[in-house]
Structure formats: C-alpha cells, structure tokens
Tab-separated table of C-alpha atoms in Angstrom:
chain	number	residue	atom	x	y	z
A	1	MET	CA	93.938	76.599	81.021
A	2	GLN	CA	97.632	76.346	81.545
A	3	ALA	CA	97.948	79.840	82.900
A	4	GLY	CA	95.149	79.133	85.352
A	5	THR	CA	97.162	75.977	86.434
A	6	ILE	CA	100.360	78.023	86.734
A	7	VAL	CA	98.614	80.623	88.920
A	8	GLY	CA	96.904	77.830	91.082
A	9	ASN	CA	100.308	76.202	91.691
A	10	LEU	CA	101.795	79.494	92.588
A	11	ALA	CA	99.080	80.121	95.085
A	12	SER	CA	99.617	76.758	96.730
A	13	ALA	CA	103.355	77.288	96.844
A	14	ILE	CA	103.247	80.720	98.529
A	15	GLY	CA	100.182	80.184	100.689
A	16	ILE	CA	97.702	82.821	99.311
A	17	THR	CA	94.391	82.280	97.563
A	18	THR	CA	94.171	81.580	93.883
A	19	GLU	CA	92.062	84.793	93.437
A	20	ASP	CA	94.764	86.848	95.282
A	21	ALA	CA	97.555	85.229	93.247
A	22	ALA	CA	95.640	86.124	90.112
A	23	LEU	CA	95.360	89.673	91.080
A	24	VAL	CA	98.985	89.899	92.142
A	25	ALA	CA	100.112	88.573	88.880
A	26	ASP	CA	97.997	91.269	87.068
A	27	LEU	CA	99.375	94.041	89.350
A	28	LYS	CA	102.983	93.022	88.767
A	29	ALA	CA	102.150	93.049	85.022
A	30	GLY	CA	101.083	96.674	85.390
A	31	SER	CA	97.359	96.181	84.878
A	32	GLU	CA	95.358	99.366	85.725
A	33	GLU	CA	92.263	97.318	86.035
A	34	ALA	CA	93.818	95.045	88.617
A	35	PHE	CA	94.924	98.126	90.590
A	36	GLY	CA	91.342	99.514	90.414
A	37	ILE	CA	90.045	96.233	91.700
A	38	LEU	CA	92.577	96.324	94.570
A	39	ILE	CA	91.413	99.930	95.544
A	40	ALA	CA	87.821	99.090	95.356
A	41	GLN	CA	88.385	95.960	97.553
A	42	TYR	CA	90.594	97.270	100.226
A	43	HIS	CA	90.240	101.135	100.197
A	44	GLN	CA	87.360	101.297	102.948
A	45	PRO	CA	88.906	98.892	105.322
A	46	LEU	CA	92.243	100.351	105.180
A	47	TYR	CA	90.918	103.823	105.500
A	48	SER	CA	88.884	102.855	108.640
A	49	LEU	CA	92.053	101.235	110.159
A	50	ILE	CA	94.255	104.188	109.449
A	51	ALA	CA	91.616	106.571	110.797
A	52	ARG	CA	91.390	104.701	114.004
A	53	SER	CA	95.165	104.649	114.329
A	54	LEU	CA	96.016	108.377	113.839
A	55	ASN	CA	96.098	111.187	116.253
A	56	ASP	CA	94.175	113.257	113.721
A	57	PRO	CA	91.670	111.089	111.792
A	58	THR	CA	91.219	113.991	109.035
A	59	ASP	CA	94.621	112.824	107.664
A	60	ALA	CA	93.199	109.200	107.050
A	61	ALA	CA	92.446	110.031	103.438
A	62	ASP	CA	95.848	111.286	102.405
A	63	ILE	CA	97.663	108.392	104.471
A	64	THR	CA	95.355	105.924	102.612
A	65	GLN	CA	96.400	107.334	99.244
A	66	GLU	CA	99.975	107.061	100.198
A	67	VAL	CA	99.461	103.441	101.106
A	68	PHE	CA	98.077	102.591	97.682
A	69	ILE	CA	101.018	104.566	96.018
A	70	LYS	CA	103.506	102.506	97.976
A	71	VAL	CA	101.690	99.198	97.254
A	72	PHE	CA	101.704	100.191	93.435
A	73	ARG	CA	105.498	100.832	93.770
A	74	SER	CA	106.335	97.874	95.827
A	75	ILE	CA	104.068	95.047	94.437
A	76	ARG	CA	106.881	93.524	92.519
A	77	GLY	CA	108.645	92.786	95.881
A	78	PHE	CA	105.702	90.878	97.200
A	79	HIS	CA	106.439	87.089	97.119
A	80	GLY	CA	103.599	85.777	99.037
A	81	GLU	CA	105.306	85.135	102.414
A	82	ALA	CA	101.989	86.437	103.972
A	83	SER	CA	98.578	86.902	102.368
A	84	LEU	CA	98.027	89.935	100.280
A	85	ARG	CA	95.591	91.384	103.002
A	86	THR	CA	98.196	91.017	105.687
A	87	TRP	CA	100.767	92.532	103.413
A	88	LEU	CA	98.360	95.502	102.924
A	89	TYR	CA	97.525	96.003	106.464
A	90	ARG	CA	101.172	95.926	107.458
A	91	ILE	CA	101.860	98.725	105.087
A	92	ALA	CA	98.952	100.816	106.373
A	93	LEU	CA	99.946	100.361	109.880
A	94	HIS	CA	103.506	101.425	109.027
A	95	GLU	CA	102.418	104.534	107.144
A	96	ALA	CA	100.038	105.440	110.123
A	97	SER	CA	102.898	105.024	112.606
A	98	ASN	CA	105.162	107.375	110.468
A	99	GLN	CA	102.234	109.944	110.471
A	100	ARG	CA	101.815	109.804	114.220
A	101	ARG	CA	105.521	110.292	114.642
A	102	TRP	CA	105.309	113.337	112.297
A	103	TRP	CA	102.218	114.652	114.247
A	104	SER	CA	104.099	114.413	117.599
A	105	ARG	CA	107.122	116.238	116.233
A	106	HIS	CA	105.476	119.136	114.353
A	107	LYS	CA	101.571	119.523	114.736
A	108	LYS	CA	101.484	118.709	118.591
A	109	GLN	CA	103.901	121.549	119.552
A	110	GLU	CA	101.532	124.470	119.656
A	111	ILE	CA	104.092	126.631	121.512
A	112	THR	CA	107.787	126.547	121.614
A	113	ILE	CA	109.899	126.257	124.662
A	114	ASP	CA	111.182	129.697	124.021
A	115	SER	CA	107.903	131.410	123.589
A	116	ALA	CA	107.264	134.284	126.124
A	117	ALA	CA	105.354	132.972	129.068
A	118	GLU	CA	101.992	134.724	129.864
A	119	SER	CA	102.310	136.882	133.125
A	120	ASP	CA	100.362	139.590	134.759
A	121	SER	CA	103.638	141.283	135.874
A	122	GLU	CA	105.354	143.830	133.832
A	123	ASP	CA	108.717	142.657	135.265
A	124	ASP	CA	108.188	139.181	133.844
A	125	SER	CA	107.429	140.543	130.354
A	126	GLY	CA	110.691	139.079	128.980
A	127	LEU	CA	110.467	135.868	130.719
A	128	CYS	CA	110.658	132.749	128.344
A	129	LEU	CA	108.537	129.608	129.057
A	130	SER	CA	111.562	127.432	129.501
A	131	ALA	CA	112.594	129.462	132.565
A	132	THR	CA	109.201	128.889	134.236
A	133	LEU	CA	109.274	125.097	133.808
A	134	ALA	CA	110.852	122.768	136.318
A	135	ASP	CA	111.561	119.296	135.134
A	136	HIS	CA	109.909	116.936	137.582
A	137	GLY	CA	108.452	114.561	135.064
A	138	ASP	CA	109.707	111.758	132.715
A	139	SER	CA	112.451	112.567	130.225
A	140	PRO	CA	111.553	112.856	126.635
A	141	PHE	CA	112.835	109.350	125.929
A	142	ASP	CA	110.617	107.907	128.735
A	143	HIS	CA	107.813	109.799	127.372
A	144	ALA	CA	108.343	108.546	123.795
A	145	ALA	CA	108.737	104.998	124.864
A	146	GLN	CA	105.497	105.108	126.966
A	147	THR	CA	103.697	106.500	123.901
A	148	GLU	CA	105.036	103.703	121.779
A	149	VAL	CA	103.789	101.127	124.327
A	150	ARG	CA	100.351	102.653	124.289
A	151	GLU	CA	100.097	102.752	120.483
A	152	ALA	CA	101.193	99.039	120.417
A	153	PHE	CA	98.287	97.985	122.676
A	154	ARG	CA	95.951	100.191	120.801
A	155	THR	CA	96.924	98.648	117.456
A	156	VAL	CA	96.570	95.063	118.630
A	157	VAL	CA	92.987	95.807	120.175
A	158	ILE	CA	92.012	97.474	116.952
A	159	LEU	CA	93.215	94.615	114.733
A	160	ARG	CA	91.566	92.049	117.031
A	161	GLU	CA	88.386	93.656	118.349
A	162	ILE	CA	87.422	95.905	115.354
A	163	GLU	CA	89.028	94.408	112.127
A	164	GLY	CA	88.553	90.790	113.442
A	165	PHE	CA	91.931	89.502	112.668
A	166	ALA	CA	92.886	86.046	114.071
A	167	TYR	CA	95.904	86.149	116.590
A	168	GLU	CA	98.028	84.442	113.959
A	169	GLU	CA	97.234	87.195	111.328
A	170	ILE	CA	98.031	89.886	113.925
A	171	SER	CA	101.365	88.198	114.538
A	172	GLU	CA	102.217	88.275	110.803
A	173	ILE	CA	101.052	91.767	110.226
A	174	LEU	CA	102.893	93.208	113.252
A	175	ASN	CA	105.783	90.781	112.824
A	176	ILE	CA	105.685	89.687	116.586
A	177	ASN	CA	105.280	86.366	118.096
A	178	LEU	CA	102.001	84.914	119.170
A	179	GLY	CA	102.653	85.365	122.934
A	180	THR	CA	103.421	89.022	122.387
A	181	VAL	CA	100.133	89.500	120.595
A	182	LYS	CA	98.221	87.945	123.390
A	183	SER	CA	100.069	89.782	126.051
A	184	ARG	CA	99.474	93.262	124.357
A	185	LEU	CA	95.759	92.366	123.764
A	186	THR	CA	95.256	91.502	127.437
A	187	ARG	CA	97.016	94.683	128.613
A	188	GLY	CA	95.192	96.825	125.819
A	189	ARG	CA	91.875	95.493	126.853
A	190	SER	CA	92.581	96.302	130.448
A	191	ALA	CA	93.610	99.759	129.622
A	192	LEU	CA	90.353	100.185	127.538
A	193	ARG	CA	88.208	98.977	130.429
A	194	ALA	CA	90.036	101.278	132.989
A	195	LEU	CA	89.427	104.264	130.533
A	196	MET	CA	85.678	103.349	130.049
A	197	VAL	CA	85.180	103.135	133.871
A	198	ASN	CA	86.954	106.406	134.499
A	199	LYS	CA	84.798	108.128	131.877
A	200	SER	CA	81.586	106.450	133.047
A	201	ILE	CA	82.488	107.858	136.588
A	202	ILE	CA	82.923	111.361	135.266
A	203	ALA	CA	79.735	111.085	133.353
A	204	LYS	CA	77.810	110.073	136.542
A	205	ASP	CA	79.373	113.016	138.395
A	206	GLY	CA	77.871	115.397	135.711
A	207	SER	CA	81.096	116.986	134.858
A	208	ALA	CA	81.367	115.342	131.432
A	209	SER	CA	79.354	113.012	129.093
A	210	TYR	CA	80.825	109.923	127.565
A	211	ALA	CA	79.571	107.562	124.991
A	212	VAL	CA	80.939	103.981	125.347
A	213	PRO	CA	82.921	103.251	122.090
A	214	GLN	CA	81.467	100.348	120.090
A	215	THR	CA	83.591	97.809	118.294
A	216	SER	CA	82.499	95.472	115.317
A	217	LYS	CA	81.579	92.880	117.973
A	218	GLY	CA	79.627	95.247	120.074
A	219	THR	CA	81.891	94.702	123.090
A	220	VAL	CA	85.464	93.853	124.306
A	221	THR	CA	85.784	90.036	124.407
A	222	ARG	CA	87.796	87.969	126.636
C-alpha cells in the first residue's frame, strides 16, 4: 500500500500517469518483464512512425530496435518532464532523423562526382562527370536546408494527422513552441494538398496512376 502511494505521489508530482510511473519505476529497477511490457505496448506505433519518417521504410525494423536499446540504456535519465509516450516518440524521431541523414550521405549517392560520364564519343571516354556539370542550382547548404524544412513539415503532419497527437504533445515531442507547430502543420498540409492535386492531374492525363494517401482520420483536416 505504501509503495503504491509513493508511486501515485510520484506520478502526480512529475505529471505522468500512475501506470506509467509504476512502469518507469520497474524499468529503472532493471525489470525484464517491465521492458517486455514496454515493447509490447509501444513497438507497433513506434515502428509505424519510423517507417513513415524514413527515406527507406525497410530500415524501420532496425531503427525501432535501436530506439528500444536507447530507451533501455537511458531510462534512468527519464525524470518525467514529459509523459513516457512523448519521451519515446521524441527518441524515435531523433533516431529516424539520424537515419535519414546517413541515407542522404551514403545510400542516395549512387554515382560519385568523379565517375566517368557516359558518352557516345570515343574522344570523351576519359571525361569525368564533374567536368560535364555546370552549377546553376542551389548550393549543397541550400539543398540541405530545404530538405530539413520539408522533413519538419512532414513530421508535424504525421504526428497530428496519422498519430493523432494534440498540438501541445507535438510541441513537447519536437521541443518547439505551439505557434511553430501550427505554422508547420499549416504549411505541411498545403504542401500535401499541392502534391495530391499534382498527382491527380498526372493520373487524369494517363501518364501515371496515383492512389490518394490515407491518414488515420481519412482525410487531412483543417
């Protein structure tokens, strides 16, 4: 009874549910059963979130495993400033972001800048790709910045429209203010609508087919 009272008081003090507080206490004590409960409860939603956040969804299983390893190693540092669910999603998005950066640096580059350029002329057989490219586009920094912005919009839309988080929860997960959440969500929805319209036009022209993506709510809400 006394232990239950202590856990209940702890939950009230740090703003998490009594059930989560008990689970956290067992996790900190090194309970394998508690860790199994955590995995059973959160594996599927975290896997789904990560799969939607990656360039290559086939990496989702490995990244989900990494998330739980990190949780196991870091649980003693969890002090309940946010809910357990918020903390777990924050770690999952951080790991997904790291994987996207790795993918961009390593897997996306199918050819190097010094690879021999294809040519029908024998005289160009030794020409490198770098010599055939004129830099009329954005700098690597600009491209990276634009990618980060797009990913930020996508993350907020996923958390709100698919995962069903409240604005306040998204603010806690991403460690951004409420105004930024709403701004990113508005711009992310606009980008999604534009993409859907563009794909629909292509489908009507017969040059491509497109299935409108579904969210957990069935549509993008205002």
